[in-house]
Structure formats: C-alpha cells, structure tokens
Amino acid sequence: MPIIKIEDIAHVRFAAPDLSTMRSFLEDFGMHCFEESGRLYGKGSDGQPFVHVTEPGDAKFLAVGFRAETIADLETLAAAEGLAVEDLNEPGGGKIIRLVDPDGYGVDVVAGQTMGEASVPFPDAPRNSAAAKVRFRANVRLEAAPAHVHRIGHAVLKVRDFRVSEKWYKDRFGFLTSDEVEAAKDVPLGAFMRCDRGDKPTDHHTLFLAQLPGPLGLLHAAFEVANLDDLMLGHQHLKTKKREAAWGVGRHIMGSQVFDYWKDPFGNELEHWTDGDLFTATDPPQKQPMSALLAVQWGSPHPMFAGKMPPPPGLVAFFTALNIRIKRLFSRQPKGRPA
C-alpha cells in the first residue's frame, strides 16, 4: 500500500547560468514565461501556475515535482518521511515537501496551489478523411509558430538500479506499471509508470525510470501540445529558429504518442507530444522488449539508428543487458549522492 497516490506530475526544475537564454528557448518551444523572485517560470494553458522552473546557477537538472490531491495527503507523506510541510513560496502558493530519491534527484511534492483557468488556444479544426468529409467549403491555412504547450505530461530519469528506484517511487506515490521494458528476458531496464487514479483515465506514463549506460540525469521532460498541426507547426518554428533537434517527428510504440524532441541551450531535452494513450487502474501491466523502446510506428528513427551504419537493435539490447547484469553482480547499496 503506497503512502499516498499522487494526482499528476506538476513541474520540472532546472538551474541555468543565463535565464534570458533559457527564456528565449522556452518561448520558441511554446511556453508562456515570466520571472519572479529571481526565477524563470514557464507555464502552459492548463491553469497550473507553472510547469517549468529555472533558477540561476550552473546548468543542471534539479528536481521533478508531483502534485498530491490534498494538503492532507501531503501531511501524511511528510509524517511518513519525517519531513516538514513547508509553504510553497512560488507562483500559485500552496504547500510543498522536498524529498531526495535513491539517486539523489530532488522530488518536490506539492498541493494546494491556486489554479488558473484552463484553455486550449489552438483549436481542433475539422479534418477530412477518406471516411468522412466534415470540412466543406473551407480552406486550411496554417503558419509556423511556437506550439501551444498545454501541460506537462511526464519525466524520464536515468537511474542506477531500476528495481530500487521503482520501489521507492511506487511505495510513496502509488505508481502503476504500464509497460516494463526488458533488455533481455528477465533483465528489466525500466518501466513506464502511470498514476493510480482508479477509474479516471490517466496518461500511459507520468514517470519512466530507465537503467541505461552513461551518467545519471534527466533524459527528458515532456509537454502536451494542442494537436498534430500544432506540433508540426511548432517543429517548423523551432527549425526556423535553428534550435537543436534531438529526435522526431514520429509516433512511439509504448504510449503511442506523436513525439518531437528538442534540446534547450543547456543540453536538457524537452519533448512536444500529442495523441498519447490513456489507461485506468484496471489495465494490466505489459512487458516489452528494448527494441520497442527505440523503434517507431512511423517517422524519424531513433538517432542511434539514423546514421549510415547504425548498430543492429539486437546488439544494442545485448550490451545493455550485459551492462545491467554486470552491475547487478557487483551491486552495492545506493549512496544517494546528488545526480
């Protein structure tokens, strides 16, 4: 039984040496930005007071934030963790407790924030298809512009030991596994996990923990945009602005989202996505091979496989599984030092 069940992801938190440079990127990415008390905030159109925070400092990912349903839930979690509930002195107010996960990532849990009015400023226009002609005597005329970020959807963290981190997050927040990814049979490398909201449909994943080679860190944070046209117009706009593309456009297998990844000026990866899967608590977990993680249903191949001589996916999975097995063999108690 988890201590609480979180409602959703709330924000991601970064440090950067130049807030104006970060702001310029985030505005091209499609967030509404403002500064307050020396921090840069980015927000979408879902009414949350902020979904992206940057404070001055050396470029670094600082924390992922989750939203508890009530302040009473926050107090329950704080009591279990031996921590104090603090006032959240940021836009929207509310309360916060600050945790540190097994890999040293900051984990904010917030509740009681004042929400604004939600809107979707980019409309779903009628679309003609072979089966239905609903757009009649009306043209389509679109121009490249920043996509309309509506909300934050998920974060992906690289972890030292997937099972240790999975237990930590599930014990505290009640995450459910949507898809567990295996590098080889019985060698899990991570899982896409969603919030347990009972019968209420929730995103296929709010958190993906991945035990992959290389240094720890945030792999990406993802933000939902209005629809496919909005995503593609945003892609064109970021391309025109000569921003650094990372992967896209394409449609994932797990989660089914249409995706588009970009790097901010400090190396953090952010994703635009639309049309993702929704599940309830009764949908059972699935197991998927690593090939399904890296492949697409259509669109741009993963950058690892985009060169003239890409490695075979099976070879990548083999060495990933070997790496995990070796680490298991020599595993030690996580030290919990900062990532």
Coordinates of C-alpha atoms in Angstrom, one line a residue:
M1 CA 0.0 0.0 0.0
P2 CA 1.6 3.3 -1.0
I3 CA 1.8 6.2 1.4
I4 CA -0.3 8.4 -0.9
K5 CA -1.4 8.3 -4.6
I6 CA -0.2 11.4 -6.5
E7 CA -2.6 13.1 -8.8
D8 CA -0.1 14.0 -11.6
I9 CA 3.3 15.5 -12.4
A10 CA 3.5 19.2 -11.5
H11 CA 6.8 20.6 -12.8
V12 CA 10.4 20.1 -13.6
R13 CA 13.1 22.3 -12.0
F14 CA 16.4 23.3 -13.5
A15 CA 19.4 25.7 -12.9
A16 CA 21.0 27.7 -15.7
P17 CA 23.6 30.4 -15.9
D18 CA 21.6 32.6 -18.2
L19 CA 17.8 33.0 -17.6
S20 CA 17.3 35.2 -20.7
T21 CA 18.8 32.5 -23.0
M22 CA 16.5 29.8 -21.4
R23 CA 13.5 32.1 -21.7
S24 CA 14.1 32.7 -25.4
F25 CA 14.2 28.9 -26.0
L26 CA 11.1 28.2 -23.9
E27 CA 9.1 30.9 -25.7
D28 CA 10.1 29.3 -29.0
F29 CA 9.1 26.0 -27.5
G30 CA 5.7 27.3 -26.7
M31 CA 5.5 28.2 -23.0
H32 CA 4.3 31.5 -21.5
C33 CA 7.3 32.7 -19.5
F34 CA 7.6 35.1 -16.6
E35 CA 10.2 35.9 -13.9
E36 CA 9.5 36.2 -10.2
S37 CA 11.8 36.4 -7.2
G38 CA 14.9 35.8 -9.4
R39 CA 13.5 32.6 -11.0
L40 CA 12.2 32.0 -14.6
Y41 CA 8.9 30.2 -14.8
G42 CA 7.3 28.6 -17.8
K43 CA 3.6 27.7 -17.9
G44 CA 1.1 26.0 -20.2
S45 CA -2.5 26.7 -20.8
D46 CA -3.9 24.1 -18.3
G47 CA -4.2 26.5 -15.5
Q48 CA -1.2 25.3 -13.4
P49 CA 0.8 28.2 -12.0
F50 CA 4.0 26.8 -13.6
V51 CA 5.3 23.6 -15.2
H52 CA 9.0 24.6 -15.8
V53 CA 11.3 26.4 -13.3
T54 CA 14.8 27.7 -13.9
E55 CA 16.9 29.3 -11.2
P56 CA 20.3 30.9 -11.6
G57 CA 23.3 28.6 -11.3
D58 CA 25.4 26.1 -13.1
A59 CA 23.4 24.3 -15.8
K60 CA 21.8 21.3 -14.0
F61 CA 18.5 19.4 -13.6
L62 CA 17.4 19.9 -10.0
A63 CA 14.0 18.2 -9.4
V64 CA 10.8 16.7 -10.6
G65 CA 7.6 17.8 -9.0
F66 CA 4.4 15.8 -8.4
R67 CA 1.0 17.0 -7.3
A68 CA -0.7 15.5 -4.3
E69 CA -4.5 15.7 -4.4
T70 CA -4.9 17.3 -1.0
I71 CA -2.8 19.0 1.7
A72 CA -3.9 16.2 4.0
D73 CA -2.1 13.8 1.6
L74 CA 1.0 15.9 1.8
E75 CA 0.9 15.9 5.6
T76 CA 0.5 12.1 5.5
L77 CA 3.6 11.8 3.3
A78 CA 5.6 14.3 5.4
A79 CA 4.8 12.3 8.6
A80 CA 5.9 9.1 7.0
E81 CA 9.1 10.7 5.7
G82 CA 9.9 12.6 8.9
L83 CA 9.8 15.9 7.0
A84 CA 8.0 19.2 7.5
V85 CA 5.3 20.6 5.2
E86 CA 6.6 24.0 4.0
D87 CA 4.8 26.9 2.4
L88 CA 5.5 27.0 -1.3
N89 CA 6.7 30.5 -1.9
E90 CA 6.3 30.4 -5.6
P91 CA 3.5 31.4 -8.0
G92 CA 0.3 29.8 -7.1
G93 CA 1.3 29.3 -3.4
G94 CA 0.3 26.1 -1.7
K95 CA 2.4 23.7 0.3
I96 CA 5.5 21.5 -0.5
I97 CA 7.6 18.8 0.9
R98 CA 11.0 18.1 -0.6
L99 CA 12.3 14.6 -0.9
V100 CA 15.5 13.1 -2.4
D101 CA 15.2 9.8 -4.3
P102 CA 17.8 6.9 -4.2
D103 CA 19.8 8.5 -7.0
G104 CA 19.9 12.0 -5.4
Y105 CA 17.2 13.6 -7.6
G106 CA 15.1 16.2 -5.9
V107 CA 11.5 15.2 -5.7
D108 CA 9.0 18.0 -4.9
V109 CA 5.5 17.1 -3.8
V110 CA 3.1 20.0 -3.9
A111 CA -0.6 20.5 -3.0
G112 CA -3.0 23.4 -2.5
Q113 CA -1.7 25.5 -5.4
T114 CA -4.1 28.1 -6.8
M115 CA -5.0 27.1 -10.3
G116 CA -5.9 29.4 -13.2
E117 CA -8.5 28.9 -15.9
A118 CA -7.6 26.2 -18.4
S119 CA -7.8 26.9 -22.1
V120 CA -6.7 25.4 -25.4
P121 CA -5.8 28.3 -27.6
F122 CA -5.1 26.2 -30.8
P123 CA -8.4 24.7 -31.9
D124 CA -9.1 21.2 -33.3
A125 CA -10.2 22.1 -36.8
P126 CA -12.5 19.8 -38.8
R127 CA -10.5 17.2 -40.8
N128 CA -11.5 15.5 -44.0
S129 CA -10.6 11.8 -44.3
A130 CA -11.5 9.0 -46.7
A131 CA -14.3 8.0 -44.4
A132 CA -15.8 11.4 -43.5
K133 CA -15.8 14.8 -45.3
V134 CA -16.5 17.2 -42.5
R135 CA -14.6 20.2 -43.7
F136 CA -16.6 21.7 -46.6
R137 CA -16.1 25.0 -48.4
A138 CA -13.3 25.9 -46.0
N139 CA -9.6 26.1 -46.6
V140 CA -6.7 25.1 -44.4
R141 CA -4.2 27.9 -43.9
L142 CA -1.6 27.5 -41.2
E143 CA 1.7 29.3 -40.4
A144 CA 4.7 28.1 -38.4
A145 CA 4.6 29.5 -34.9
P146 CA 5.5 28.3 -31.4
A147 CA 3.4 25.3 -30.4
H148 CA 0.9 25.8 -27.7
V149 CA 2.2 23.9 -24.6
H150 CA -0.9 22.9 -22.7
R151 CA 0.6 20.9 -19.8
I152 CA 3.5 18.8 -18.5
G153 CA 2.9 15.1 -19.0
H154 CA 5.9 13.1 -17.9
A155 CA 9.6 13.0 -17.0
V156 CA 12.2 10.3 -17.7
L157 CA 15.0 9.7 -15.2
K158 CA 18.1 7.6 -15.7
V159 CA 18.7 5.5 -12.5
R160 CA 21.4 3.3 -11.1
D161 CA 19.2 0.4 -10.1
F162 CA 15.8 0.2 -11.6
R163 CA 14.2 -2.1 -9.0
V164 CA 15.4 0.1 -6.1
S165 CA 14.0 3.3 -7.7
E166 CA 10.8 1.6 -8.8
K167 CA 10.1 0.5 -5.2
W168 CA 10.9 4.0 -3.9
Y169 CA 8.5 5.7 -6.2
K170 CA 5.7 3.1 -6.0
D171 CA 5.9 2.9 -2.2
R172 CA 5.4 6.7 -1.8
F173 CA 3.3 7.7 -4.8
G174 CA 1.3 4.6 -5.9
F175 CA 2.6 4.5 -9.5
L176 CA 1.3 1.6 -11.6
T177 CA 3.4 0.0 -14.3
S178 CA 2.0 0.4 -17.9
D179 CA 5.0 -1.2 -19.7
E180 CA 8.1 -2.8 -18.3
V181 CA 11.0 -2.8 -20.7
E182 CA 13.4 -5.7 -20.9
A183 CA 16.9 -5.6 -22.4
A184 CA 16.7 -9.4 -22.4
K185 CA 14.3 -11.9 -20.8
D186 CA 14.1 -11.2 -17.1
V187 CA 16.5 -8.3 -17.4
P188 CA 14.4 -5.2 -16.9
L189 CA 15.9 -1.9 -17.7
G190 CA 13.0 0.3 -16.7
A191 CA 9.3 0.9 -16.8
F192 CA 6.7 3.4 -17.9
M193 CA 4.6 4.1 -14.9
R194 CA 1.3 6.0 -14.6
C195 CA -0.7 7.5 -11.7
D196 CA -3.3 5.3 -10.0
R197 CA -6.5 7.4 -10.4
G198 CA -8.9 4.5 -10.2
D199 CA -11.5 4.6 -13.0
K200 CA -10.3 8.0 -14.2
P201 CA -8.2 7.7 -17.4
T202 CA -4.6 8.8 -16.9
D203 CA -1.6 9.2 -19.2
H204 CA 0.2 5.9 -20.2
H205 CA 3.2 7.3 -18.2
T206 CA 3.9 10.1 -15.8
L207 CA 7.4 8.8 -14.9
F208 CA 9.8 6.5 -16.8
L209 CA 12.7 5.1 -14.9
A210 CA 15.5 3.8 -17.1
Q211 CA 18.6 2.0 -16.0
L212 CA 20.8 2.7 -19.0
P213 CA 24.6 3.1 -19.5
G214 CA 26.1 6.5 -19.0
P215 CA 25.9 9.2 -16.4
L216 CA 22.7 9.8 -14.4
G217 CA 20.4 12.7 -15.2
L218 CA 17.1 13.7 -16.7
L219 CA 16.6 12.1 -20.1
H220 CA 13.7 14.4 -21.0
A221 CA 10.6 16.1 -19.8
A222 CA 7.5 16.1 -22.0
F223 CA 4.8 18.6 -22.7
E224 CA 1.5 18.1 -24.4
V225 CA 0.6 20.5 -27.2
A226 CA -2.8 21.1 -28.8
N227 CA -2.8 18.6 -31.6
L228 CA -0.8 17.3 -34.6
D229 CA -1.0 20.5 -36.6
D230 CA 0.2 22.4 -33.6
L231 CA 3.1 20.0 -33.0
M232 CA 4.2 20.2 -36.7
L233 CA 3.9 24.0 -36.8
G234 CA 6.0 24.1 -33.6
H235 CA 8.5 21.8 -35.2
Q236 CA 8.8 24.1 -38.2
H237 CA 9.1 27.2 -36.0
L238 CA 11.9 25.6 -33.9
K239 CA 13.7 24.6 -37.0
T240 CA 13.4 28.1 -38.4
K241 CA 14.9 29.4 -35.2
K242 CA 17.8 27.0 -35.6
R243 CA 17.1 25.3 -32.3
E244 CA 18.8 21.9 -31.8
A245 CA 16.6 19.0 -32.8
A246 CA 17.0 15.7 -30.8
W247 CA 14.5 13.2 -32.3
G248 CA 11.4 13.5 -34.3
V249 CA 8.8 13.7 -35.7
G250 CA 7.5 10.2 -35.2
R251 CA 5.0 8.0 -33.3
H252 CA 6.1 6.0 -30.3
I253 CA 5.1 2.4 -29.7
M254 CA 4.7 2.5 -25.9
G255 CA 2.3 5.3 -25.2
S256 CA 1.5 5.8 -28.9
Q257 CA 2.4 9.5 -28.8
V258 CA 3.3 11.5 -31.8
F259 CA 6.6 13.0 -30.5
D260 CA 9.1 15.7 -31.3
Y261 CA 12.3 16.2 -29.1
W262 CA 14.5 19.3 -28.8
K263 CA 17.5 20.3 -26.8
D264 CA 17.4 23.6 -24.8
P265 CA 20.5 25.8 -24.8
F266 CA 21.9 24.0 -21.7
G267 CA 21.6 20.4 -23.0
N268 CA 18.3 19.5 -21.4
E269 CA 15.9 17.6 -23.6
L270 CA 12.3 18.6 -23.9
E271 CA 9.5 16.8 -25.8
H272 CA 6.4 18.0 -27.5
W273 CA 3.8 15.3 -27.8
T274 CA 0.2 14.8 -28.8
D275 CA -2.3 11.9 -29.0
G276 CA -1.0 9.7 -26.2
D277 CA -2.6 6.6 -24.7
L278 CA -4.9 6.8 -21.6
F279 CA -5.4 3.9 -19.2
T280 CA -7.3 3.3 -15.9
A281 CA -6.1 1.4 -12.9
T282 CA -7.6 -1.8 -14.1
D283 CA -5.4 -2.0 -17.3
P284 CA -2.8 -4.7 -16.6
P285 CA 1.0 -4.1 -16.9
Q286 CA 2.7 -5.3 -20.1
K287 CA 6.3 -6.4 -20.8
Q288 CA 8.0 -5.0 -23.9
P289 CA 11.4 -5.7 -25.5
M290 CA 14.1 -2.9 -25.7
S291 CA 13.5 -2.8 -29.5
A292 CA 10.0 -1.4 -28.8
L293 CA 11.5 1.4 -26.8
L294 CA 13.8 2.5 -29.6
A295 CA 11.6 1.8 -32.6
V296 CA 8.8 4.0 -34.0
Q297 CA 5.5 3.2 -35.6
W298 CA 6.3 5.8 -38.2
G299 CA 8.6 8.7 -38.6
S300 CA 12.2 9.5 -37.7
P301 CA 14.3 6.6 -36.4
H302 CA 16.0 6.9 -33.0
P303 CA 19.2 9.0 -33.5
M304 CA 21.2 5.9 -32.6
F305 CA 19.9 4.2 -35.7
A306 CA 19.9 7.2 -38.1
G307 CA 23.5 7.0 -39.3
K308 CA 24.8 5.3 -42.4
M309 CA 26.0 2.3 -40.4
P310 CA 23.6 2.0 -37.4
P311 CA 24.2 -0.7 -34.9
P312 CA 21.7 -3.6 -35.0
P313 CA 19.0 -3.1 -32.4
G314 CA 19.6 -6.6 -31.1
L315 CA 23.3 -5.8 -30.4
V316 CA 22.3 -2.7 -28.5
A317 CA 19.9 -4.7 -26.4
F318 CA 22.6 -7.4 -25.8
F319 CA 25.2 -4.9 -24.5
T320 CA 22.6 -3.1 -22.4
A321 CA 21.5 -6.4 -20.8
L322 CA 25.2 -7.3 -20.2
N323 CA 25.8 -4.0 -18.6
I324 CA 22.8 -4.4 -16.2
R325 CA 23.8 -8.0 -15.4
I326 CA 27.4 -6.9 -14.5
K327 CA 26.1 -4.1 -12.3
R328 CA 23.7 -6.5 -10.6
L329 CA 26.7 -8.8 -9.9
F330 CA 28.7 -6.0 -8.3
S331 CA 25.8 -4.0 -6.9
R332 CA 26.1 -2.0 -3.8
Q333 CA 23.8 -0.1 -1.6
P334 CA 22.9 3.2 -3.4
K335 CA 24.8 6.0 -1.9
G336 CA 22.1 8.7 -2.6
R337 CA 24.6 11.3 -3.6
P338 CA 23.3 14.2 -5.8
A339 CA 23.0 13.4 -9.5

